[in-house]
PDB file of C-alpha atoms in Angstrom:
ATOM      1  CA  UNK A   1     -12.636   0.233  10.597  1.00 95.00           C
ATOM      2  CA  UNK A   2     -12.600   3.140   7.801  1.00 97.00           C
ATOM      3  CA  UNK A   3     -10.971   3.453   4.745  1.00 98.00           C
ATOM      4  CA  UNK A   4     -10.918   6.471   2.724  1.00 98.00           C
ATOM      5  CA  UNK A   5      -8.846   8.437   0.003  1.00 98.00           C
ATOM      6  CA  UNK A   6      -6.667  10.799   1.699  1.00 97.00           C
ATOM      7  CA  UNK A   7      -7.603  14.461   1.051  1.00 96.00           C
ATOM      8  CA  UNK A   8      -6.420  16.692   4.132  1.00 96.00           C
ATOM      9  CA  UNK A   9      -3.278  17.831   5.482  1.00 96.00           C
ATOM     10  CA  UNK A  10      -4.033  15.845   8.649  1.00 96.00           C
ATOM     11  CA  UNK A  11      -4.771  12.791   6.444  1.00 97.00           C
ATOM     12  CA  UNK A  12      -1.336  13.125   4.756  1.00 97.00           C
ATOM     13  CA  UNK A  13       0.439  13.755   8.037  1.00 97.00           C
ATOM     14  CA  UNK A  14      -1.058  10.523   9.405  1.00 98.00           C
ATOM     15  CA  UNK A  15       0.034   8.398   6.322  1.00 98.00           C
ATOM     16  CA  UNK A  16       3.747   9.891   6.452  1.00 97.00           C
ATOM     17  CA  UNK A  17       3.826   8.969  10.198  1.00 98.00           C
ATOM     18  CA  UNK A  18       2.636   5.366   9.506  1.00 98.00           C
ATOM     19  CA  UNK A  19       4.967   5.097   6.481  1.00 98.00           C
ATOM     20  CA  UNK A  20       7.924   6.320   8.818  1.00 97.00           C
ATOM     21  CA  UNK A  21       7.043   3.871  11.654  1.00 97.00           C
ATOM     22  CA  UNK A  22       6.732   0.881   9.231  1.00 97.00           C
ATOM     23  CA  UNK A  23       9.208   1.382   6.679  1.00 96.00           C
ATOM     24  CA  UNK A  24      12.034   3.512   7.910  1.00 96.00           C
ATOM     25  CA  UNK A  25      11.817   2.348  11.671  1.00 97.00           C
ATOM     26  CA  UNK A  26      10.642  -1.178  11.404  1.00 96.00           C
ATOM     27  CA  UNK A  27      12.183  -2.145   8.011  1.00 95.00           C
ATOM     28  CA  UNK A  28      15.638   0.190   7.957  1.00 93.00           C
ATOM     29  CA  UNK A  29      14.514   1.585   4.593  1.00 94.00           C
ATOM     30  CA  UNK A  30      16.347   4.814   4.125  1.00 91.00           C
ATOM     31  CA  UNK A  31      14.243   7.746   4.500  1.00 90.00           C
ATOM     32  CA  UNK A  32      15.678   9.279   1.236  1.00 89.00           C
ATOM     33  CA  UNK A  33      13.980   6.390  -1.079  1.00 92.00           C
ATOM     34  CA  UNK A  34      10.888   5.987   1.221  1.00 93.00           C
ATOM     35  CA  UNK A  35       9.155   9.364   0.161  1.00 91.00           C
ATOM     36  CA  UNK A  36       9.606  10.016  -3.619  1.00 92.00           C
ATOM     37  CA  UNK A  37       8.109  12.396  -6.363  1.00 93.00           C
ATOM     38  CA  UNK A  38       5.665   9.742  -7.010  1.00 94.00           C
ATOM     39  CA  UNK A  39       3.939  10.653  -4.008  1.00 95.00           C
ATOM     40  CA  UNK A  40       2.783  14.098  -5.361  1.00 94.00           C
ATOM     41  CA  UNK A  41       0.592  12.222  -8.106  1.00 94.00           C
ATOM     42  CA  UNK A  42      -0.579   9.306  -6.174  1.00 97.00           C
ATOM     43  CA  UNK A  43      -3.789   8.477  -4.850  1.00 97.00           C
ATOM     44  CA  UNK A  44      -3.266   7.848  -1.093  1.00 98.00           C
ATOM     45  CA  UNK A  45      -5.695   5.944   1.261  1.00 98.00           C
ATOM     46  CA  UNK A  46      -5.823   5.966   4.847  1.00 98.00           C
ATOM     47  CA  UNK A  47      -7.250   3.391   7.099  1.00 98.00           C
ATOM     48  CA  UNK A  48      -8.419   4.130  10.616  1.00 98.00           C
ATOM     49  CA  UNK A  49      -9.367   1.675  13.324  1.00 97.00           C
ATOM     50  CA  UNK A  50     -11.464   2.626  16.313  1.00 96.00           C
ATOM     51  CA  UNK A  51     -10.879   6.370  14.937  1.00 96.00           C
ATOM     52  CA  UNK A  52      -6.959   5.999  15.027  1.00 97.00           C
ATOM     53  CA  UNK A  53      -4.736   5.703  12.054  1.00 98.00           C
ATOM     54  CA  UNK A  54      -3.670   2.413  11.370  1.00 98.00           C
ATOM     55  CA  UNK A  55      -2.612   1.847   7.779  1.00 98.00           C
ATOM     56  CA  UNK A  56      -2.156   3.169   4.433  1.00 98.00           C
ATOM     57  CA  UNK A  57      -1.138   2.547   0.699  1.00 98.00           C
ATOM     58  CA  UNK A  58      -0.425   4.249  -2.411  1.00 98.00           C
ATOM     59  CA  UNK A  59      -2.037   4.100  -6.152  1.00 98.00           C
ATOM     60  CA  UNK A  60      -0.066   5.126  -8.811  1.00 97.00           C
ATOM     61  CA  UNK A  61      -1.945   5.508 -12.208  1.00 95.00           C
ATOM     62  CA  UNK A  62      -0.495   5.252 -15.364  1.00 87.00           C
ATOM     63  CA  UNK A  63      -1.987   4.904 -19.079  1.00 82.00           C
ATOM     64  CA  UNK A  64      -3.117   1.383 -18.585  1.00 82.00           C
ATOM     65  CA  UNK A  65      -1.585   0.137 -15.557  1.00 87.00           C
ATOM     66  CA  UNK A  66      -2.291   0.831 -11.619  1.00 96.00           C
ATOM     67  CA  UNK A  67       0.516   0.009  -9.022  1.00 97.00           C
ATOM     68  CA  UNK A  68      -0.277  -0.153  -5.619  1.00 97.00           C
ATOM     69  CA  UNK A  69       2.597   0.260  -3.300  1.00 96.00           C
ATOM     70  CA  UNK A  70       3.827   1.477   0.219  1.00 97.00           C
ATOM     71  CA  UNK A  71       1.074  -0.854   1.881  1.00 97.00           C
ATOM     72  CA  UNK A  72       1.690  -0.391   5.619  1.00 97.00           C
ATOM     73  CA  UNK A  73      -0.263  -1.187   8.682  1.00 98.00           C
ATOM     74  CA  UNK A  74       1.312  -0.129  12.122  1.00 98.00           C
ATOM     75  CA  UNK A  75       2.336  -2.998  14.278  1.00 97.00           C
ATOM     76  CA  UNK A  76      -0.329  -2.727  16.957  1.00 97.00           C
ATOM     77  CA  UNK A  77      -3.396  -3.135  14.162  1.00 97.00           C
ATOM     78  CA  UNK A  78      -1.899  -6.161  12.397  1.00 95.00           C
ATOM     79  CA  UNK A  79      -4.253  -9.368  12.499  1.00 93.00           C
ATOM     80  CA  UNK A  80      -7.248  -6.940  12.191  1.00 96.00           C
ATOM     81  CA  UNK A  81      -7.758  -7.387   8.389  1.00 96.00           C
ATOM     82  CA  UNK A  82      -6.875  -3.903   7.688  1.00 97.00           C
ATOM     83  CA  UNK A  83      -4.407  -4.794   4.794  1.00 97.00           C
ATOM     84  CA  UNK A  84      -7.099  -6.843   3.192  1.00 97.00           C
ATOM     85  CA  UNK A  85      -9.787  -4.321   3.532  1.00 98.00           C
ATOM     86  CA  UNK A  86      -7.358  -1.693   1.994  1.00 98.00           C
ATOM     87  CA  UNK A  87      -6.625  -3.740  -1.022  1.00 97.00           C
ATOM     88  CA  UNK A  88     -10.236  -4.777  -1.203  1.00 96.00           C
ATOM     89  CA  UNK A  89     -11.181  -0.628  -1.225  1.00 98.00           C
ATOM     90  CA  UNK A  90      -8.752   0.110  -3.785  1.00 97.00           C
ATOM     91  CA  UNK A  91     -10.402  -2.219  -6.313  1.00 95.00           C
ATOM     92  CA  UNK A  92     -13.656   0.012  -6.060  1.00 95.00           C
ATOM     93  CA  UNK A  93     -11.800   3.084  -7.025  1.00 96.00           C
ATOM     94  CA  UNK A  94     -13.290   4.095 -10.588  1.00 94.00           C
ATOM     95  CA  UNK A  95      -9.573   5.177 -11.587  1.00 92.00           C
ATOM     96  CA  UNK A  96      -8.651   1.696 -10.768  1.00 94.00           C
ATOM     97  CA  UNK A  97     -11.740  -0.352 -12.385  1.00 91.00           C
ATOM     98  CA  UNK A  98     -11.132   1.451 -15.601  1.00 91.00           C
ATOM     99  CA  UNK A  99      -7.845   0.114 -16.160  1.00 91.00           C
ATOM    100  CA  UNK A 100      -8.865  -3.561 -15.071  1.00 88.00           C
ATOM    101  CA  UNK A 101      -5.506  -4.591 -13.693  1.00 93.00           C
ATOM    102  CA  UNK A 102      -3.376  -4.086 -10.485  1.00 96.00           C
ATOM    103  CA  UNK A 103       0.133  -4.564 -10.041  1.00 97.00           C
ATOM    104  CA  UNK A 104       2.331  -4.578  -6.694  1.00 97.00           C
ATOM    105  CA  UNK A 105       5.694  -4.903  -5.913  1.00 95.00           C
ATOM    106  CA  UNK A 106       5.543  -6.994  -3.013  1.00 96.00           C
ATOM    107  CA  UNK A 107       7.648  -7.830  -0.393  1.00 96.00           C
ATOM    108  CA  UNK A 108       8.397 -11.377  -0.584  1.00 96.00           C
ATOM    109  CA  UNK A 109       7.572 -11.864   3.475  1.00 95.00           C
ATOM    110  CA  UNK A 110       3.981 -10.507   2.255  1.00 96.00           C
ATOM    111  CA  UNK A 111       3.671 -12.925  -0.711  1.00 97.00           C
ATOM    112  CA  UNK A 112       1.262 -15.265   0.860  1.00 97.00           C
ATOM    113  CA  UNK A 113      -1.014 -12.204   1.958  1.00 97.00           C
ATOM    114  CA  UNK A 114      -1.137 -11.065  -1.593  1.00 97.00           C
ATOM    115  CA  UNK A 115      -1.998 -14.518  -2.987  1.00 97.00           C
ATOM    116  CA  UNK A 116      -4.635 -14.424  -0.281  1.00 96.00           C
ATOM    117  CA  UNK A 117      -5.921 -11.237  -1.975  1.00 96.00           C
ATOM    118  CA  UNK A 118      -6.031 -12.782  -5.500  1.00 96.00           C
ATOM    119  CA  UNK A 119      -2.738 -11.718  -6.808  1.00 97.00           C
ATOM    120  CA  UNK A 120      -0.567 -13.899  -8.996  1.00 98.00           C
ATOM    121  CA  UNK A 121       3.319 -13.664  -9.114  1.00 98.00           C
ATOM    122  CA  UNK A 122       4.663 -12.349 -12.673  1.00 97.00           C
ATOM    123  CA  UNK A 123       8.439 -11.959 -11.871  1.00 97.00           C
ATOM    124  CA  UNK A 124      11.235 -13.445 -10.168  1.00 97.00           C
ATOM    125  CA  UNK A 125      12.517 -12.202  -6.796  1.00 97.00           C
ATOM    126  CA  UNK A 126      14.492  -8.885  -6.908  1.00 96.00           C
ATOM    127  CA  UNK A 127      15.781  -6.515  -4.440  1.00 95.00           C
ATOM    128  CA  UNK A 128      14.221  -3.043  -3.949  1.00 92.00           C
ATOM    129  CA  UNK A 129      15.330  -0.958  -1.042  1.00 90.00           C
ATOM    130  CA  UNK A 130      17.632  -3.866   0.106  1.00 90.00           C
ATOM    131  CA  UNK A 131      14.533  -6.007   0.983  1.00 94.00           C
ATOM    132  CA  UNK A 132      13.550  -9.098  -1.540  1.00 96.00           C
ATOM    133  CA  UNK A 133      10.360  -8.178  -3.524  1.00 97.00           C
ATOM    134  CA  UNK A 134       8.125  -9.974  -6.243  1.00 97.00           C
ATOM    135  CA  UNK A 135       5.911  -8.356  -8.586  1.00 97.00           C
ATOM    136  CA  UNK A 136       2.209  -9.469  -8.773  1.00 98.00           C
ATOM    137  CA  UNK A 137      -0.901  -8.619 -10.412  1.00 97.00           C
ATOM    138  CA  UNK A 138      -4.412  -8.968 -10.155  1.00 97.00           C
ATOM    139  CA  UNK A 139      -6.872  -8.983 -13.062  1.00 94.00           C
ATOM    140  CA  UNK A 140     -10.028  -7.122 -11.979  1.00 90.00           C
ATOM    141  CA  UNK A 141     -13.442  -8.161 -13.462  1.00 74.00           C
TER     142      UNK A 141
END
C-alpha cells in the first residue's frame, strides 16, 4: 500500500473516479454537490494497493482548523486498513501538524471507524447530502 499527496493529472483522475464510484454510484450523492469549489484549494491524498487506485481523501486547511473529508475506499479494497492508513498519513502532513487538530464530518455509519482512529464526537447527528453525519475531532500531540 502507498499513500501520497496527489500531484499529477493522473492522480486527480483516479481520485475523481474513486469518489464517483463510492459517493455517486454507491451512496447516491448528487454529482452536483460531490465535487465542489473546495476541491480547487484542497490537499488531495491518493492510496494505492498493489499499484492500483484504492482510496482517497481531501484536506481543507483553514486558519487554525483542518477538515478532512471525502474519505473513500473502493469496495474491493475495504477491510485492507486503507482508511486507517490514510487517516494516519494525514496526521504526518506538516500543514496538519501546525494546526494541531483535525475535524471530520463523518457519515454516521463510519462513526466507529473514526472512534478507532482517535476521533471524538462533537456534534449531534445532522443530514448532509441526504446522509446522517456527525462531526468529530482529534487533537494531535
